[in-house]
Amino acid sequence: MAFWAGGSPSVVDYFPSEDFYRCGYCKNESGSRSNGMWAHSMTVQDYQDLIDRGWRRSGKYVYKPVMNQTCCPQYTIRCRPLQFQPSKSHKKVLKKMLKFLAKGEVPKGSCEDEPMDSTMDDAVAGDFALINKLDIQCDLKTLSDDIKESLESEGKNSKKEEPQELLQSQDFVGEKLGSGEPSHSVKVHTVPKPGKGADLSKPPCRKAKEIRKERKRLKLMQQNPAGELEGFQAQGHPPSLFPPKAKSNQPKSLEDLIFESLPENASHKLEVRVVRSSPPSSQFKATLLESYQVYKRYQMVIHKNPPDTPTESQVRLVPVSFEDPEFKSSFSQSFSLYVKYQVAIHQDPPDECGKTEFTRFLCSSPLEAETPPNGPDCGYGSFHQQYWLDGKIIAVGVIDILPNCVSSVYLYYDPDYSFLSLGVYSALREIAFTRQLHEKTSQLSYYYMGFYIHSCPKMKYKGQYRPSDLLCPETYVWVPIEQCLPSLENSKYCRFNQDPEAVDEDRSTEPDRLQVFHKRAIMPYGVYKKQQKDPSEEAAVLQYASLVGQKCSERMLLFRN
């Protein structure tokens, strides 16, 4: 079919919500509800369209909260990097990093006032017990042999760079990226009264230092016309005969703050490397063991759980995501129990259990790697953004690069460097990275931060990265967050689109055109349903069509047994 030209189609298994679960935000025992599907494979365009309809991936599990029924609605939030200006608190984090790199300064006191998980505290590692329950053996057994080998051996850091690896050194100052759209504010100058200030109708006064530099430039040009301003270029001054613009009136851009020059004798060196995680690149495989060790320490120290035996004799159902605090807080105990089970029943080495879950939820991805000529140099798909400090990994951001955005998935870091506020810092680096990708791929201009939950104070910080928009849960249009907040103060669930006549433009209008994959054959749902005798199946298929929209329902293949 024409819409699959050049690649494989997305193949998904849909699982409609059958029950409510305990909510990790408000602690409601039966308040959380979502629908989900297992993605055997997925194109980046399909996933882009899905997250623009409120979906989110956790490994290969893709889910969508039932917004008008769940107790704590989760609204998809995106930042507009081209217009982004760091706030005072953001600048504080960036300056703290620069002081540490330049002089080795470690800030005194606690950093609890800054969210350490930042925008990466989102759904990435689903509940493996539930995924095992789905019984999709073909996916659960497909851990790459390459990954297994790299985990079993103590892989050395590869210094060889492949084309898909992007490296940004902290002490490298390249061509600065644009800081977004220019300001259109207009100032009207009036001639002041005598003795009441500078006359703005006349040229501004110049400092004596600037005048001396100008004279020296002119003198150099007269002495060496062929190599004009050579001495000044070597010192980093622009080759201009005009006085330099005063920088005091212009706020520093995000790139200026991140890539500020460090002294030659700087105490530390920071590099950020972007490596493809699925399919795994050679750089990813060579550093996987070290990355896993950081993740293991992060789980033990940051999300530690007391080893006490639970006193409650109670069964709790929790959502399928690290987005949920209840799942996060109980993950260590749940995972320990799983490891004991694997060791005792299946005789698996203890550490292999941890590596398996790590690769399944933070390395495995359904997204197909795509490298179109008009796309970013690294291509589209799933990546790990590794933060290297003095030759060792201290943090890893899991991201998806999609046609219109960089989507933040998760962050884990070495707890020894918590004082650097790596959650906030990595979010700012990812915003800058999005701006960098936009230079080559103009349509890639957004930074998706997962879910915004207004009813949960710990999740409201995502609204601090402005300007940002929230997704209307009914019409799937983006609305500036400032317009949404008053409504959210009055009600947890809101329709942000103020036009009462507006509808979902991509709603399912022709469900018979939905594509089904059945018995190794692809067919429209209109043909498939004639072969089925179970009337209950139609309700699930129609629900799936309404949630993914008409475009995706015609492109993606819905797997049916």
Coordinates of C-alpha atoms in Angstrom, one line a residue:
M1 CA 0.0 0.0 0.0
A2 CA 1.2 3.5 -0.8
F3 CA 1.3 4.8 2.8
W4 CA 3.8 2.0 3.7
A5 CA 6.2 2.8 0.9
G6 CA 9.8 2.8 2.2
G7 CA 9.1 1.1 5.5
S8 CA 7.2 -1.3 7.6
P9 CA 3.7 -0.4 9.0
S10 CA 3.0 -0.1 12.7
V11 CA 1.6 -3.2 14.2
V12 CA -0.3 -3.0 17.5
D13 CA -2.4 -5.1 19.9
Y14 CA -5.2 -3.1 21.6
F15 CA -6.2 -3.7 25.3
P16 CA -9.3 -1.7 26.4
S17 CA -9.6 -0.6 30.0
E18 CA -11.5 -3.2 32.0
D19 CA -11.0 -1.8 35.5
F20 CA -10.0 1.1 37.7
Y21 CA -6.6 1.1 39.5
R22 CA -5.2 2.7 42.6
C23 CA -4.0 6.3 41.8
G24 CA -0.6 7.2 43.0
Y25 CA -1.4 10.9 43.1
C26 CA -4.6 11.1 45.2
K27 CA -4.3 7.6 46.6
N28 CA -7.8 6.7 45.4
E29 CA -8.0 2.9 45.6
S30 CA -10.0 2.7 42.4
G31 CA -9.6 6.0 40.6
S32 CA -7.1 5.6 37.8
R33 CA -8.1 4.3 34.4
S34 CA -6.4 4.1 31.0
N35 CA -6.5 2.2 27.7
G36 CA -3.4 0.7 26.2
M37 CA -1.8 -1.2 23.3
W38 CA 1.3 -3.2 22.8
A39 CA 3.3 -1.9 19.9
H40 CA 5.2 -4.6 18.0
S41 CA 6.5 -1.9 15.8
M42 CA 5.6 1.7 15.1
T43 CA 6.6 4.4 12.6
V44 CA 7.7 7.8 14.0
Q45 CA 4.9 9.5 12.2
D46 CA 2.3 7.3 13.7
Y47 CA 3.7 7.9 17.2
Q48 CA 3.8 11.6 16.5
D49 CA 0.1 11.5 15.6
L50 CA -0.6 9.4 18.7
I51 CA 1.0 11.7 21.2
D52 CA -0.8 14.5 19.6
R53 CA -3.9 12.7 20.7
G54 CA -2.8 12.1 24.3
W55 CA -1.0 8.8 24.0
R56 CA 2.4 8.1 25.7
R57 CA 4.8 5.1 25.4
S58 CA 6.3 3.1 28.3
G59 CA 8.8 0.8 26.6
K60 CA 6.7 -0.9 23.9
Y61 CA 3.5 -0.3 25.8
V62 CA 1.5 2.7 24.6
Y63 CA -1.3 4.0 26.7
K64 CA -3.9 6.8 27.0
P65 CA -5.6 7.9 30.2
V66 CA -9.4 7.9 30.1
M67 CA -9.5 11.6 30.8
N68 CA -13.1 12.1 31.8
Q69 CA -13.1 9.1 34.1
T70 CA -9.7 8.9 35.8
C71 CA -9.4 10.7 39.1
C72 CA -6.2 12.7 38.2
P73 CA -6.4 13.7 34.5
Q74 CA -3.0 13.8 32.7
Y75 CA -2.8 16.4 30.0
T76 CA -0.1 16.2 27.3
I77 CA 2.2 19.3 27.6
R78 CA 4.7 20.7 25.1
C79 CA 7.1 23.5 25.3
R80 CA 7.8 25.9 22.4
P81 CA 11.7 26.0 22.4
L82 CA 12.0 28.7 19.7
Q83 CA 10.4 31.2 22.0
F84 CA 11.8 29.8 25.2
Q85 CA 13.7 32.0 27.6
P86 CA 15.2 30.5 30.8
S87 CA 13.6 31.7 34.0
K88 CA 15.6 33.0 37.0
S89 CA 15.6 29.5 38.6
H90 CA 16.7 27.9 35.3
K91 CA 19.6 30.4 35.1
K92 CA 20.5 29.5 38.7
V93 CA 20.8 25.8 37.7
L94 CA 22.9 26.6 34.7
K95 CA 25.3 28.9 36.6
K96 CA 25.6 26.2 39.3
M97 CA 26.8 23.8 36.7
L98 CA 29.2 26.3 35.2
K99 CA 30.8 27.0 38.6
F100 CA 31.2 23.3 39.2
L101 CA 32.8 22.7 35.9
A102 CA 35.1 25.8 36.1
K103 CA 36.1 25.7 39.7
G104 CA 34.8 22.5 41.1
E105 CA 32.4 24.4 43.4
V106 CA 29.8 22.3 45.1
P107 CA 26.8 24.2 46.3
K108 CA 26.1 24.1 50.0
G109 CA 22.7 23.0 51.4
S110 CA 19.9 21.0 50.0
C111 CA 18.5 21.3 46.5
E112 CA 15.1 20.0 47.4
D113 CA 13.4 23.1 46.2
E114 CA 14.2 22.1 42.6
P115 CA 12.5 19.1 41.0
M116 CA 15.3 16.6 40.4
D117 CA 13.4 14.4 38.0
S118 CA 12.3 17.4 36.0
T119 CA 10.4 16.7 32.8
M120 CA 11.8 13.2 32.5
D121 CA 9.7 11.9 35.3
D122 CA 7.3 10.4 32.8
A123 CA 6.0 7.1 31.6
V124 CA 8.8 4.9 30.4
A125 CA 9.0 1.8 32.4
G126 CA 5.7 -0.1 32.5
D127 CA 4.6 -2.7 35.0
F128 CA 6.4 -5.8 33.8
A129 CA 4.0 -8.0 35.6
L130 CA 1.1 -6.6 33.5
I131 CA 3.1 -6.9 30.3
N132 CA 3.9 -10.5 31.1
K133 CA 0.2 -10.9 31.6
L134 CA -0.4 -9.7 28.1
D135 CA 1.5 -12.8 27.0
I136 CA 3.1 -11.3 23.9
Q137 CA 5.9 -13.8 23.7
C138 CA 7.3 -12.6 20.4
D139 CA 8.2 -9.2 22.0
L140 CA 9.3 -10.3 25.4
K141 CA 11.9 -12.7 24.1
T142 CA 13.5 -10.4 21.5
L143 CA 16.2 -8.9 23.7
S144 CA 19.0 -8.4 21.2
D145 CA 22.0 -10.8 21.4
D146 CA 24.2 -7.8 20.9
I147 CA 22.8 -6.2 24.0
K148 CA 23.1 -9.4 26.0
E149 CA 26.7 -9.7 25.0
S150 CA 27.5 -6.2 25.9
L151 CA 25.9 -6.6 29.3
E152 CA 27.7 -9.8 30.0
S153 CA 31.1 -8.3 29.3
E154 CA 32.5 -5.2 30.8
G155 CA 32.4 -3.2 27.6
K156 CA 35.0 -0.5 27.3
N157 CA 33.9 3.0 26.3
S158 CA 34.3 3.3 22.5
K159 CA 36.0 6.5 21.4
K160 CA 35.2 5.8 17.8
E161 CA 32.2 8.0 16.7
E162 CA 29.5 6.9 14.3
P163 CA 27.6 9.4 12.2
Q164 CA 24.5 9.1 14.3
E165 CA 26.3 10.2 17.5
L166 CA 26.1 13.8 18.3
L167 CA 28.6 15.3 20.8
Q168 CA 28.3 18.6 22.5
S169 CA 31.3 19.6 24.7
Q170 CA 30.7 22.1 27.5
D171 CA 33.9 23.9 26.6
F172 CA 33.0 24.1 22.9
V173 CA 31.5 27.3 21.7
G174 CA 30.2 27.0 18.2
E175 CA 27.8 29.1 16.2
K176 CA 25.0 30.0 18.6
L177 CA 21.5 28.9 17.6
G178 CA 18.7 31.4 17.3
S179 CA 16.8 32.2 20.5
G180 CA 13.4 32.1 18.8
E181 CA 11.2 34.7 17.2
P182 CA 12.3 38.3 17.6
S183 CA 10.4 40.6 19.8
H184 CA 7.9 43.0 18.1
S185 CA 7.6 45.5 20.9
V186 CA 8.0 49.1 19.8
K187 CA 9.5 51.8 22.0
V188 CA 8.6 55.5 21.3
H189 CA 11.5 57.8 22.2
T190 CA 10.8 61.5 23.1
V191 CA 13.3 64.3 23.4
P192 CA 13.8 64.9 27.1
K193 CA 13.7 68.4 28.6
P194 CA 17.0 70.1 29.2
G195 CA 18.8 68.6 32.2
K196 CA 16.4 65.6 32.3
G197 CA 18.6 62.9 30.8
A198 CA 20.2 61.8 27.5
D199 CA 18.8 63.2 24.2
L200 CA 17.8 60.0 22.4
S201 CA 17.5 61.8 19.1
K202 CA 21.3 62.0 19.1
P203 CA 23.9 59.2 18.7
P204 CA 24.5 57.5 22.1
C205 CA 27.6 58.3 24.0
R206 CA 30.4 55.8 23.6
K207 CA 32.7 54.5 26.3
A208 CA 36.4 55.6 26.1
K209 CA 37.4 51.9 26.0
E210 CA 35.3 51.4 22.8
I211 CA 36.7 54.5 21.2
R212 CA 40.3 53.3 21.9
K213 CA 39.5 49.9 20.3
E214 CA 38.0 51.6 17.3
R215 CA 41.1 53.7 16.8
K216 CA 43.3 50.6 17.1
R217 CA 41.2 48.8 14.5
L218 CA 41.6 51.6 12.1
K219 CA 45.3 51.8 12.7
L220 CA 45.7 48.1 12.0
M221 CA 43.7 48.4 8.8
Q222 CA 46.0 51.1 7.6
Q223 CA 49.1 49.1 8.5
N224 CA 47.9 45.7 7.1
P225 CA 45.1 46.2 4.6
A226 CA 45.3 42.6 3.3
G227 CA 44.9 41.0 6.7
E228 CA 42.5 43.4 8.3
L229 CA 41.7 42.9 12.0
E230 CA 43.7 39.7 12.1
G231 CA 44.9 40.4 15.6
F232 CA 41.3 41.0 16.8
Q233 CA 39.9 37.9 15.2
A234 CA 42.5 35.8 17.0
Q235 CA 41.2 37.3 20.3
G236 CA 37.6 36.5 19.3
H237 CA 36.4 40.0 18.4
P238 CA 34.0 40.3 15.4
P239 CA 35.5 41.9 12.2
S240 CA 33.4 45.0 12.3
L241 CA 34.2 48.7 12.0
F242 CA 31.1 49.6 14.0
P243 CA 31.2 49.8 17.8
P244 CA 30.1 46.5 19.4
K245 CA 26.5 46.3 20.5
A246 CA 25.9 46.7 24.2
K247 CA 25.0 43.3 25.6
S248 CA 23.5 44.6 28.8
N249 CA 20.2 45.3 27.2
Q250 CA 19.8 41.9 25.7
P251 CA 19.2 38.8 27.9
K252 CA 21.6 35.9 27.3
S253 CA 20.1 33.1 25.2
L254 CA 19.8 29.6 26.5
E255 CA 22.8 28.6 24.4
D256 CA 24.9 31.5 25.8
L257 CA 24.2 30.2 29.3
I258 CA 24.9 26.5 28.5
F259 CA 28.0 26.9 26.3
E260 CA 29.7 29.7 28.2
S261 CA 33.4 29.5 27.8
L262 CA 35.4 27.8 30.5
P263 CA 39.0 28.6 31.6
E264 CA 41.7 26.4 30.2
N265 CA 42.4 25.0 33.6
A266 CA 38.7 24.1 34.3
S267 CA 38.2 21.6 37.1
H268 CA 35.9 19.4 35.0
K269 CA 34.8 18.6 31.5
L270 CA 31.2 17.8 30.5
E271 CA 30.2 16.2 27.2
V272 CA 26.7 15.3 26.0
R273 CA 26.5 12.4 23.5
V274 CA 23.4 11.4 21.7
V275 CA 23.5 7.6 20.8
R276 CA 20.8 5.6 19.1
S277 CA 19.3 3.0 21.5
S278 CA 16.9 1.2 19.1
P279 CA 18.3 -0.4 17.1
P280 CA 21.4 -0.2 19.3
S281 CA 24.4 1.6 17.8
S282 CA 27.9 0.5 18.5
Q283 CA 28.4 3.4 20.9
F284 CA 25.2 2.5 22.8
K285 CA 26.3 -1.1 23.1
A286 CA 29.8 -0.2 24.2
T287 CA 28.5 2.0 27.0
L288 CA 25.4 0.0 28.0
L289 CA 26.9 -1.7 31.1
E290 CA 28.1 1.7 32.5
S291 CA 24.8 3.2 31.7
Y292 CA 23.0 0.4 33.5
Q293 CA 25.1 0.8 36.6
V294 CA 24.1 4.4 36.8
Y295 CA 20.4 3.4 36.5
K296 CA 20.8 0.7 39.2
R297 CA 22.3 3.2 41.7
Y298 CA 19.6 5.8 40.8
Q299 CA 16.8 3.3 41.6
M300 CA 18.4 2.2 44.8
V301 CA 19.2 5.7 46.2
I302 CA 16.6 8.1 44.7
H303 CA 13.6 5.7 44.6
K304 CA 14.7 3.6 47.6
N305 CA 12.0 1.7 49.5
P306 CA 12.5 0.5 53.1
P307 CA 13.2 -3.2 53.2
D308 CA 10.5 -3.8 55.8
T309 CA 7.9 -6.3 55.1
P310 CA 4.6 -4.6 54.3
T311 CA 2.2 -4.6 57.2
E312 CA -0.9 -4.4 55.1
S313 CA -2.4 -7.6 53.8
Q314 CA -3.9 -6.0 50.8
V315 CA -3.8 -6.4 47.0
R316 CA -3.3 -3.1 45.1
L317 CA -3.6 -2.4 41.4
V318 CA -1.5 0.5 40.2
P319 CA -1.2 2.1 36.8
V320 CA 1.3 0.9 34.2
S321 CA 3.8 3.7 34.4
F322 CA 6.6 5.4 36.4
E323 CA 4.5 8.5 35.8
D324 CA 2.5 7.3 38.8
P325 CA 4.1 7.9 42.2
E326 CA 2.5 4.8 43.7
F327 CA 4.1 2.6 41.1
K328 CA 7.5 4.4 41.5
S329 CA 7.4 4.1 45.3
S330 CA 6.6 0.4 45.2
F331 CA 8.8 -0.5 42.2
S332 CA 11.9 -1.5 44.3
Q333 CA 9.9 -3.9 46.4
S334 CA 8.0 -5.3 43.4
F335 CA 11.2 -5.7 41.5
S336 CA 13.0 -7.4 44.4
L337 CA 10.2 -9.9 44.6
Y338 CA 10.4 -10.5 40.9
V339 CA 14.2 -11.0 41.0
K340 CA 13.7 -13.5 43.9
Y341 CA 11.1 -15.3 41.8
Q342 CA 13.3 -15.5 38.7
V343 CA 16.3 -16.7 40.8
A344 CA 14.4 -19.4 42.7
I345 CA 12.0 -20.6 40.1
H346 CA 13.9 -20.1 36.8
Q347 CA 17.4 -20.1 38.2
D348 CA 18.3 -16.8 36.6
P349 CA 21.4 -14.9 37.9
P350 CA 20.1 -12.0 40.1
D351 CA 21.9 -9.3 38.1
E352 CA 20.6 -10.6 34.8
C353 CA 17.0 -9.9 36.0
G354 CA 17.8 -6.3 36.5
K355 CA 19.5 -5.9 33.2
T356 CA 16.6 -7.5 31.4
E357 CA 14.1 -5.1 32.9
F358 CA 16.4 -2.2 32.2
T359 CA 16.8 -3.0 28.6
R360 CA 13.1 -3.8 28.2
F361 CA 11.8 -0.5 29.5
L362 CA 14.5 2.0 28.9
C363 CA 16.3 0.6 25.8
S364 CA 13.6 -1.3 24.0
S365 CA 11.4 0.8 21.8
P366 CA 8.8 0.1 19.1
L367 CA 9.9 3.1 17.0
E368 CA 11.4 2.3 13.7
A369 CA 14.7 4.1 12.9
E370 CA 14.3 6.5 10.0
T371 CA 17.0 8.7 8.3
P372 CA 15.3 10.7 5.6
P373 CA 17.5 13.2 3.7
N374 CA 15.4 16.1 4.9
G375 CA 15.5 15.0 8.6
P376 CA 18.0 15.6 11.4
D377 CA 21.5 14.2 10.9
C378 CA 21.0 11.7 13.6
G379 CA 17.7 10.5 12.1
Y380 CA 14.4 9.8 13.8
G381 CA 13.7 7.2 16.5
S382 CA 14.7 6.4 20.1
F383 CA 18.0 7.7 21.6
H384 CA 19.9 8.0 24.9
Q385 CA 21.4 11.4 25.6
Q386 CA 24.4 10.6 27.8
Y387 CA 26.0 13.1 30.1
W388 CA 29.8 12.4 30.4
L389 CA 31.7 14.1 33.2
D390 CA 35.5 13.6 33.1
G391 CA 35.1 10.4 31.1
K392 CA 32.3 8.7 33.0
I393 CA 28.5 8.7 32.6
I394 CA 26.7 10.7 35.3
A395 CA 23.2 10.9 33.7
V396 CA 21.2 9.5 30.8
G397 CA 18.1 11.1 29.3
V398 CA 15.9 8.8 27.2
I399 CA 14.3 10.7 24.3
D400 CA 12.4 10.1 21.1
I401 CA 13.2 12.3 18.1
L402 CA 10.0 12.6 16.0
P403 CA 9.0 14.5 12.9
N404 CA 7.7 17.5 14.9
C405 CA 9.3 17.3 18.3
V406 CA 11.8 15.9 20.8
S407 CA 9.8 13.8 23.2
S408 CA 11.3 13.4 26.7
V409 CA 10.8 9.9 28.1
Y410 CA 12.9 9.5 31.3
L411 CA 16.0 10.5 33.1
Y412 CA 18.2 8.6 35.5
Y413 CA 21.4 9.9 37.0
D414 CA 24.2 9.2 39.5
P415 CA 22.9 10.2 42.9
D416 CA 26.4 11.5 43.9
Y417 CA 25.6 14.5 41.5
S418 CA 22.2 15.3 42.8
F419 CA 23.5 18.7 43.9
L420 CA 23.7 19.7 40.2
S421 CA 19.9 19.6 39.7
L422 CA 20.4 17.3 36.8
G423 CA 16.6 17.0 36.1
V424 CA 16.3 20.7 35.4
Y425 CA 19.7 20.9 33.7
S426 CA 18.9 18.0 31.3
A427 CA 15.5 19.5 30.4
L428 CA 17.2 22.7 29.5
R429 CA 19.8 20.8 27.4
E430 CA 17.0 19.0 25.6
I431 CA 15.3 22.3 24.8
A432 CA 18.5 23.6 23.4
F433 CA 18.9 20.3 21.5
T434 CA 15.5 20.7 20.0
R435 CA 16.5 24.2 18.8
Q436 CA 19.6 22.8 17.3
L437 CA 17.6 20.1 15.3
H438 CA 15.2 22.8 14.2
E439 CA 18.1 24.5 12.3
K440 CA 18.3 21.5 9.9
T441 CA 14.6 20.3 10.1
S442 CA 12.3 23.3 10.3
Q443 CA 9.1 21.4 11.2
L444 CA 10.9 19.9 14.3
S445 CA 10.1 22.7 16.7
Y446 CA 8.5 21.4 19.9
Y447 CA 9.7 19.8 23.1
Y448 CA 7.2 17.3 24.6
M449 CA 7.4 16.9 28.4
G450 CA 5.0 14.1 29.0
F451 CA 1.9 14.7 31.2
Y452 CA 0.9 17.8 33.2
I453 CA -1.2 17.0 36.2
H454 CA -2.6 20.1 37.7
S455 CA -4.2 18.3 40.6
C456 CA -0.8 16.9 41.7
P457 CA 1.5 19.6 43.1
K458 CA 4.6 17.5 42.3
M459 CA 3.7 17.5 38.6
K460 CA 2.8 21.1 38.2
Y461 CA 6.5 22.2 37.8
K462 CA 6.3 21.2 34.1
G463 CA 4.3 24.4 33.5
Q464 CA 7.4 26.4 34.4
Y465 CA 9.0 25.8 31.0
R466 CA 7.3 28.5 29.0
P467 CA 5.8 29.2 26.6
S468 CA 4.0 25.9 26.7
D469 CA 0.7 24.4 25.6
L470 CA -1.7 21.8 26.9
L471 CA -3.7 19.4 24.6
C472 CA -7.4 19.7 24.7
P473 CA -8.7 16.2 25.6
E474 CA -11.8 16.4 23.3
T475 CA -10.7 18.3 20.2
Y476 CA -7.0 17.6 20.3
V477 CA -5.9 21.2 19.6
W478 CA -3.1 22.9 21.6
V479 CA -4.0 25.7 23.9
P480 CA -1.6 28.0 25.7
I481 CA -1.2 26.9 29.3
E482 CA -2.1 30.4 30.6
Q483 CA -5.6 30.0 29.1
C484 CA -6.0 26.6 30.7
L485 CA -5.0 27.3 34.3
P486 CA -8.1 29.2 35.4
S487 CA -10.3 26.3 34.2
L488 CA -8.1 23.7 35.9
E489 CA -8.4 25.6 39.2
N490 CA -12.2 25.0 39.1
S491 CA -12.3 21.5 37.7
K492 CA -9.8 18.6 37.3
Y493 CA -11.2 17.7 33.9
C494 CA -11.5 20.5 31.3
R495 CA -12.2 20.9 27.7
F496 CA -9.7 23.7 26.8
N497 CA -11.1 24.5 23.3
Q498 CA -13.5 27.3 24.0
D499 CA -15.4 26.8 20.7
P500 CA -18.5 24.7 21.7
E501 CA -19.0 23.8 18.0
A502 CA -15.4 22.4 17.5
V503 CA -15.0 18.7 17.2
D504 CA -12.1 16.3 16.8
E505 CA -11.1 16.9 13.1
D506 CA -9.5 13.4 12.9
R507 CA -12.3 11.5 14.6
S508 CA -13.1 8.0 13.2
T509 CA -15.7 8.5 10.5
E510 CA -15.1 5.4 8.4
P511 CA -14.2 2.5 10.8
D512 CA -14.6 -0.1 8.0
R513 CA -11.4 1.4 6.5
L514 CA -9.4 0.5 9.6
Q515 CA -6.6 -1.9 8.8
V516 CA -6.5 -5.3 10.5
F517 CA -3.7 -7.9 10.6
H518 CA -5.3 -11.3 10.9
K519 CA -3.8 -14.7 10.1
R520 CA -0.8 -13.1 8.3
A521 CA -3.2 -11.2 6.0
I522 CA -3.9 -7.5 5.9
M523 CA -7.5 -6.5 5.3
P524 CA -10.0 -3.6 6.0
Y525 CA -12.1 -4.0 9.1
G526 CA -15.2 -4.1 6.9
V527 CA -13.9 -7.4 5.4
Y528 CA -12.6 -8.8 8.7
K529 CA -15.9 -8.3 10.7
K530 CA -17.8 -10.4 8.2
Q531 CA -15.7 -13.4 9.3
Q532 CA -16.3 -12.8 13.0
K533 CA -19.1 -14.1 15.1
D534 CA -18.3 -12.4 18.4
P535 CA -20.3 -9.2 18.6
S536 CA -18.3 -7.9 21.7
E537 CA -15.2 -7.6 19.6
E538 CA -16.7 -4.8 17.5
A539 CA -17.0 -2.5 20.5
A540 CA -13.3 -2.9 21.3
V541 CA -12.3 -2.2 17.7
L542 CA -14.6 0.9 17.4
Q543 CA -13.1 2.2 20.7
Y544 CA -9.6 1.7 19.3
A545 CA -10.5 3.6 16.1
S546 CA -12.0 6.5 18.1
L547 CA -8.9 6.8 20.3
V548 CA -6.2 6.6 17.6
G549 CA -8.1 8.7 15.0
Q550 CA -9.0 8.0 11.4
K551 CA -5.4 8.6 9.9
C552 CA -3.7 6.2 12.3
S553 CA -6.4 3.6 12.0
E554 CA -5.9 3.5 8.3
R555 CA -2.1 3.3 8.5
M556 CA -1.5 1.1 11.6
L557 CA -2.3 -2.6 11.6
L558 CA -4.5 -3.8 14.4
F559 CA -3.4 -7.3 15.3
R560 CA -6.3 -9.7 15.9
N561 CA -6.0 -13.4 16.9

